Short mmCIF file of N, CA, C and O in Angstrom, two decimals:
data_model
loop_
_atom_site.label_atom_id
_atom_site.label_comp_id
_atom_site.label_asym_id
_atom_site.label_seq_id
_atom_site.Cartn_x
_atom_site.Cartn_y
_atom_site.Cartn_z
N UNK A 93 220.05 -29.11 121.08
CA UNK A 93 219.44 -28.92 122.39
C UNK A 93 218.25 -27.98 122.24
O UNK A 93 218.33 -26.95 121.60
N UNK A 94 217.13 -28.32 122.86
CA UNK A 94 215.93 -27.50 122.74
C UNK A 94 216.04 -26.26 123.63
O UNK A 94 216.84 -26.21 124.56
N UNK A 95 215.19 -25.28 123.34
CA UNK A 95 215.17 -24.06 124.16
C UNK A 95 214.80 -24.37 125.60
O UNK A 95 215.33 -23.77 126.52
N UNK A 96 213.88 -25.34 125.82
CA UNK A 96 213.49 -25.72 127.18
C UNK A 96 214.67 -26.27 127.96
O UNK A 96 214.85 -25.97 129.12
N UNK A 97 215.48 -27.10 127.33
CA UNK A 97 216.64 -27.68 128.00
C UNK A 97 217.66 -26.60 128.34
O UNK A 97 218.25 -26.61 129.41
N UNK A 98 217.89 -25.65 127.43
CA UNK A 98 218.81 -24.55 127.70
C UNK A 98 218.31 -23.72 128.87
O UNK A 98 219.09 -23.29 129.71
N UNK A 99 217.00 -23.50 128.94
CA UNK A 99 216.41 -22.75 130.04
C UNK A 99 216.62 -23.46 131.37
O UNK A 99 216.95 -22.83 132.38
N UNK A 100 216.44 -24.76 131.39
CA UNK A 100 216.65 -25.53 132.62
C UNK A 100 218.12 -25.52 133.02
O UNK A 100 218.43 -25.50 134.21
N UNK A 101 219.03 -25.54 132.07
CA UNK A 101 220.46 -25.51 132.39
C UNK A 101 220.81 -24.25 133.18
O UNK A 101 221.71 -24.27 134.01
N UNK A 102 220.12 -23.15 132.93
CA UNK A 102 220.40 -21.90 133.61
C UNK A 102 220.05 -21.96 135.10
O UNK A 102 220.62 -21.21 135.90
N UNK A 103 219.13 -22.83 135.49
CA UNK A 103 218.68 -22.86 136.89
C UNK A 103 219.04 -24.16 137.63
O UNK A 103 218.66 -24.32 138.78
N UNK A 104 219.75 -25.06 137.00
CA UNK A 104 220.06 -26.34 137.66
C UNK A 104 220.83 -26.20 138.96
O UNK A 104 220.73 -27.06 139.83
N UNK A 105 221.61 -25.16 139.13
CA UNK A 105 222.42 -24.98 140.33
C UNK A 105 221.73 -24.16 141.42
O UNK A 105 222.35 -23.81 142.41
N UNK A 106 220.44 -23.85 141.24
CA UNK A 106 219.70 -23.10 142.25
C UNK A 106 219.36 -24.03 143.41
O UNK A 106 218.86 -25.14 143.21
N UNK A 107 219.65 -23.60 144.64
CA UNK A 107 219.31 -24.38 145.83
C UNK A 107 217.82 -24.28 146.10
O UNK A 107 217.24 -23.19 146.03
N UNK A 108 217.20 -25.41 146.41
CA UNK A 108 215.80 -25.45 146.81
C UNK A 108 215.70 -26.23 148.11
O UNK A 108 216.61 -26.96 148.48
N UNK A 109 214.59 -26.08 148.79
CA UNK A 109 214.35 -26.80 150.04
C UNK A 109 213.42 -27.97 149.78
O UNK A 109 212.28 -27.77 149.33
N UNK A 110 213.88 -29.19 150.02
CA UNK A 110 213.06 -30.38 149.87
C UNK A 110 212.58 -30.80 151.26
O UNK A 110 213.39 -30.94 152.17
N UNK A 111 211.28 -30.97 151.41
CA UNK A 111 210.67 -31.32 152.69
C UNK A 111 209.85 -32.59 152.51
O UNK A 111 209.13 -32.73 151.53
N UNK A 112 209.96 -33.51 153.47
CA UNK A 112 209.13 -34.71 153.49
C UNK A 112 208.24 -34.62 154.71
O UNK A 112 208.72 -34.46 155.83
N UNK A 113 206.93 -34.70 154.48
CA UNK A 113 205.98 -34.57 155.58
C UNK A 113 205.51 -35.93 156.06
O UNK A 113 204.87 -36.67 155.31
N UNK A 114 205.82 -36.23 157.30
CA UNK A 114 205.41 -37.49 157.92
C UNK A 114 203.93 -37.48 158.27
O UNK A 114 203.25 -38.49 158.17
N UNK A 115 203.42 -36.34 158.68
CA UNK A 115 202.01 -36.22 159.04
C UNK A 115 201.78 -34.92 159.77
O UNK A 115 202.71 -34.16 160.03
N UNK A 116 200.52 -34.68 160.11
CA UNK A 116 200.14 -33.45 160.80
C UNK A 116 199.25 -33.78 161.99
O UNK A 116 198.61 -34.82 162.03
N UNK A 117 199.23 -32.84 162.92
CA UNK A 117 198.34 -32.96 164.07
C UNK A 117 197.84 -31.57 164.42
O UNK A 117 198.56 -30.59 164.28
N UNK A 118 196.60 -31.49 164.85
CA UNK A 118 196.03 -30.24 165.33
C UNK A 118 195.87 -30.38 166.84
O UNK A 118 195.27 -31.35 167.32
N UNK A 119 196.43 -29.42 167.57
CA UNK A 119 196.40 -29.51 169.04
C UNK A 119 196.07 -28.14 169.63
O UNK A 119 196.36 -27.11 169.02
N UNK A 120 195.52 -28.16 170.81
CA UNK A 120 195.33 -26.93 171.57
C UNK A 120 196.69 -26.48 172.10
O UNK A 120 197.55 -27.33 172.41
N UNK A 121 196.90 -25.19 172.19
CA UNK A 121 198.17 -24.67 172.67
C UNK A 121 198.51 -25.22 174.05
O UNK A 121 199.66 -25.57 174.33
N UNK A 122 197.51 -25.34 174.91
CA UNK A 122 197.77 -25.86 176.27
C UNK A 122 198.35 -27.27 176.21
O UNK A 122 199.22 -27.63 176.99
N UNK A 123 197.89 -28.08 175.22
CA UNK A 123 198.42 -29.44 175.09
C UNK A 123 199.86 -29.42 174.55
O UNK A 123 200.67 -30.24 174.95
N UNK A 124 200.15 -28.49 173.65
CA UNK A 124 201.52 -28.36 173.14
C UNK A 124 202.45 -27.97 174.28
O UNK A 124 203.55 -28.51 174.41
N UNK A 125 202.02 -27.06 175.13
CA UNK A 125 202.86 -26.60 176.24
C UNK A 125 203.11 -27.71 177.25
O UNK A 125 204.10 -27.66 177.98
N UNK A 126 202.25 -28.72 177.28
CA UNK A 126 202.42 -29.84 178.21
C UNK A 126 203.28 -30.96 177.64
O UNK A 126 203.59 -31.92 178.33
N UNK A 127 203.68 -30.85 176.37
CA UNK A 127 204.51 -31.88 175.77
C UNK A 127 205.85 -31.95 176.48
O UNK A 127 206.42 -30.94 176.87
N UNK A 128 206.34 -33.13 176.61
CA UNK A 128 207.64 -33.33 177.24
C UNK A 128 208.30 -34.56 176.65
O UNK A 128 207.79 -35.20 175.72
N UNK A 129 209.42 -34.89 177.21
CA UNK A 129 210.15 -36.08 176.77
C UNK A 129 209.25 -37.31 176.87
O UNK A 129 208.49 -37.46 177.83
N UNK A 130 209.29 -38.16 175.87
CA UNK A 130 208.50 -39.39 175.76
C UNK A 130 207.02 -39.14 175.44
O UNK A 130 206.23 -40.09 175.44
N UNK A 131 206.64 -37.90 175.17
CA UNK A 131 205.25 -37.62 174.78
C UNK A 131 205.02 -38.21 173.39
O UNK A 131 205.91 -38.26 172.56
N UNK A 132 203.82 -38.66 173.16
CA UNK A 132 203.43 -39.22 171.86
C UNK A 132 202.36 -38.33 171.26
O UNK A 132 201.36 -38.03 171.91
N UNK A 133 202.60 -37.90 170.02
CA UNK A 133 201.65 -37.05 169.32
C UNK A 133 201.12 -37.84 168.12
O UNK A 133 201.86 -38.09 167.17
N UNK A 134 199.85 -38.26 168.15
CA UNK A 134 199.29 -38.99 167.02
C UNK A 134 199.20 -38.09 165.78
O UNK A 134 198.80 -36.92 165.88
N UNK A 135 199.57 -38.62 164.64
CA UNK A 135 199.52 -37.88 163.39
C UNK A 135 198.36 -38.36 162.54
O UNK A 135 197.79 -39.42 162.78
N UNK A 136 198.04 -37.61 161.51
CA UNK A 136 196.87 -37.91 160.68
C UNK A 136 197.14 -38.92 159.57
O UNK A 136 196.29 -39.17 158.75
N UNK A 137 198.29 -39.51 159.55
CA UNK A 137 198.65 -40.42 158.45
C UNK A 137 198.76 -41.86 158.97
O UNK A 137 199.28 -42.09 160.05
N UNK A 138 198.27 -42.79 158.16
CA UNK A 138 198.37 -44.21 158.51
C UNK A 138 199.78 -44.72 158.20
O UNK A 138 200.49 -44.15 157.36
N UNK A 139 200.17 -45.79 158.83
CA UNK A 139 201.51 -46.34 158.68
C UNK A 139 201.81 -46.71 157.23
O UNK A 139 202.93 -46.51 156.75
N UNK A 140 200.83 -47.20 156.49
CA UNK A 140 201.08 -47.66 155.13
C UNK A 140 200.84 -46.58 154.07
O UNK A 140 200.93 -46.84 152.88
N UNK A 141 200.55 -45.35 154.48
CA UNK A 141 200.34 -44.26 153.52
C UNK A 141 201.67 -43.68 153.06
O UNK A 141 202.64 -43.62 153.82
N UNK A 142 201.69 -43.23 151.81
CA UNK A 142 202.89 -42.59 151.28
C UNK A 142 203.05 -41.20 151.90
O UNK A 142 202.08 -40.56 152.29
N UNK A 143 204.29 -40.74 151.98
CA UNK A 143 204.60 -39.43 152.54
C UNK A 143 204.59 -38.38 151.44
O UNK A 143 204.91 -38.68 150.29
N UNK A 144 204.24 -37.16 151.80
CA UNK A 144 204.23 -36.06 150.84
C UNK A 144 205.62 -35.46 150.73
O UNK A 144 206.30 -35.24 151.75
N UNK A 145 206.05 -35.16 149.50
CA UNK A 145 207.35 -34.56 149.24
C UNK A 145 207.10 -33.19 148.61
O UNK A 145 206.36 -33.07 147.64
N UNK A 146 207.72 -32.17 149.19
CA UNK A 146 207.54 -30.79 148.74
C UNK A 146 208.89 -30.19 148.34
O UNK A 146 209.91 -30.49 148.96
N UNK A 147 208.88 -29.34 147.33
CA UNK A 147 210.03 -28.50 146.99
C UNK A 147 209.56 -27.06 147.12
O UNK A 147 208.61 -26.66 146.45
N UNK A 148 210.20 -26.35 148.03
CA UNK A 148 209.82 -24.96 148.32
C UNK A 148 208.33 -24.82 148.57
O UNK A 148 207.69 -23.89 148.09
N UNK A 149 207.75 -25.78 149.30
CA UNK A 149 206.35 -25.71 149.68
C UNK A 149 205.36 -26.24 148.66
O UNK A 149 204.18 -26.30 148.93
N UNK A 150 205.83 -26.65 147.49
CA UNK A 150 204.94 -27.17 146.44
C UNK A 150 205.07 -28.69 146.39
O UNK A 150 206.17 -29.23 146.28
N UNK A 151 203.93 -29.39 146.46
CA UNK A 151 203.93 -30.85 146.41
C UNK A 151 204.43 -31.31 145.05
O UNK A 151 203.92 -30.88 144.01
N UNK A 152 205.45 -32.19 145.06
CA UNK A 152 205.99 -32.69 143.79
C UNK A 152 205.93 -34.20 143.67
O UNK A 152 206.05 -34.74 142.58
N UNK A 153 205.78 -34.91 144.82
CA UNK A 153 205.85 -36.37 144.76
C UNK A 153 205.30 -36.97 146.05
O UNK A 153 205.01 -36.28 147.01
N UNK A 154 205.20 -38.30 146.02
CA UNK A 154 204.90 -39.08 147.22
C UNK A 154 205.99 -40.15 147.32
O UNK A 154 206.51 -40.61 146.31
N UNK A 155 206.33 -40.51 148.53
CA UNK A 155 207.41 -41.47 148.70
C UNK A 155 207.27 -42.27 149.97
O UNK A 155 206.30 -42.11 150.73
N UNK A 156 208.25 -43.13 150.20
CA UNK A 156 208.26 -43.96 151.40
C UNK A 156 209.65 -43.92 152.03
O UNK A 156 210.65 -43.74 151.33
N UNK A 157 209.69 -44.07 153.34
CA UNK A 157 210.94 -44.03 154.07
C UNK A 157 211.66 -45.36 153.90
O UNK A 157 211.05 -46.43 153.99
N UNK A 158 212.95 -45.29 153.62
CA UNK A 158 213.81 -46.46 153.58
C UNK A 158 215.06 -46.13 154.38
O UNK A 158 215.26 -44.98 154.77
N UNK A 159 215.88 -47.12 154.66
CA UNK A 159 217.15 -46.85 155.31
C UNK A 159 218.26 -47.19 154.33
O UNK A 159 218.16 -48.13 153.55
N UNK A 160 219.29 -46.37 154.38
CA UNK A 160 220.44 -46.58 153.50
C UNK A 160 221.68 -46.16 154.26
O UNK A 160 221.83 -45.02 154.67
N UNK A 161 222.58 -47.12 154.49
CA UNK A 161 223.82 -46.81 155.18
C UNK A 161 223.62 -46.28 156.59
O UNK A 161 224.35 -45.40 157.03
N UNK A 162 222.62 -46.80 157.30
CA UNK A 162 222.37 -46.37 158.67
C UNK A 162 221.67 -45.02 158.78
O UNK A 162 221.59 -44.45 159.85
N UNK A 163 221.16 -44.50 157.67
CA UNK A 163 220.46 -43.22 157.66
C UNK A 163 219.09 -43.39 157.03
O UNK A 163 218.87 -44.30 156.25
N UNK A 164 218.18 -42.50 157.37
CA UNK A 164 216.89 -42.48 156.69
C UNK A 164 217.08 -41.96 155.29
O UNK A 164 217.93 -41.10 155.02
N UNK A 165 216.29 -42.47 154.37
CA UNK A 165 216.30 -41.99 152.99
C UNK A 165 214.86 -42.04 152.49
O UNK A 165 213.96 -42.51 153.19
N UNK A 166 214.66 -41.55 151.29
CA UNK A 166 213.32 -41.49 150.73
C UNK A 166 213.33 -42.15 149.37
O UNK A 166 214.18 -41.85 148.53
N UNK A 167 212.38 -43.05 149.15
CA UNK A 167 212.19 -43.65 147.83
C UNK A 167 210.97 -42.98 147.21
O UNK A 167 209.87 -43.03 147.76
N UNK A 168 211.18 -42.32 146.07
CA UNK A 168 210.07 -41.68 145.36
C UNK A 168 209.25 -42.78 144.71
O UNK A 168 209.77 -43.61 143.97
N UNK A 169 207.96 -42.78 144.99
CA UNK A 169 207.05 -43.80 144.48
C UNK A 169 206.15 -43.24 143.39
O UNK A 169 205.79 -43.94 142.44
N UNK A 170 205.80 -41.96 143.52
CA UNK A 170 204.84 -41.36 142.59
C UNK A 170 205.15 -39.88 142.45
O UNK A 170 205.32 -39.19 143.45
N UNK A 171 205.24 -39.40 141.23
CA UNK A 171 205.44 -37.98 140.98
C UNK A 171 204.07 -37.29 140.93
O UNK A 171 203.07 -37.93 140.58
N UNK A 172 204.02 -36.03 141.28
CA UNK A 172 202.77 -35.28 141.25
C UNK A 172 202.16 -35.36 139.85
O UNK A 172 202.87 -35.27 138.86
N UNK A 173 200.87 -35.57 139.82
CA UNK A 173 200.18 -35.65 138.53
C UNK A 173 200.11 -37.05 137.98
O UNK A 173 199.36 -37.33 137.06
N UNK A 174 200.89 -37.97 138.52
CA UNK A 174 200.85 -39.38 138.09
C UNK A 174 200.06 -40.17 139.12
O UNK A 174 200.13 -39.91 140.30
N UNK A 175 199.32 -41.14 138.68
CA UNK A 175 198.57 -42.01 139.58
C UNK A 175 199.13 -43.42 139.50
O UNK A 175 199.41 -43.92 138.42
N UNK A 176 199.30 -44.05 140.68
CA UNK A 176 199.74 -45.43 140.70
C UNK A 176 198.62 -46.33 140.25
O UNK A 176 197.47 -46.14 140.60
N UNK A 177 198.96 -47.36 139.48
CA UNK A 177 197.96 -48.36 139.10
C UNK A 177 198.09 -49.53 140.04
O UNK A 177 199.08 -49.67 140.75
N UNK A 178 197.12 -50.40 140.05
CA UNK A 178 197.17 -51.58 140.92
C UNK A 178 198.37 -52.45 140.59
O UNK A 178 198.93 -53.10 141.45
N UNK A 179 198.80 -52.47 139.32
CA UNK A 179 199.95 -53.29 138.93
C UNK A 179 201.24 -52.77 139.54
O UNK A 179 202.13 -53.51 139.90
N UNK A 180 201.39 -51.42 139.68
CA UNK A 180 202.61 -50.85 140.23
C UNK A 180 202.52 -50.61 141.71
O UNK A 180 203.49 -50.29 142.33
N UNK A 181 201.34 -50.71 142.31
CA UNK A 181 201.17 -50.44 143.74
C UNK A 181 201.65 -51.62 144.55
O UNK A 181 201.77 -52.72 144.15
#
């Protein structure tokens, strides 16, 4: 076993926060205060764009929403630093 693998074994049980960002919106506070049930807030992401995946605030991947067993799930499509090619897109 390499030293890197032994080092990773020491931290494998550390809890981290995984966040998936659907999109963002910039609004005036007065508009936020007027939000209510059935309000629609347009986001900056297109329907066919991949979602950003963060671990403790650091971008690590891009993915897409899928359903599994009646729940939302995430399919990782691209890891940070990797670029999709037309063949895999």
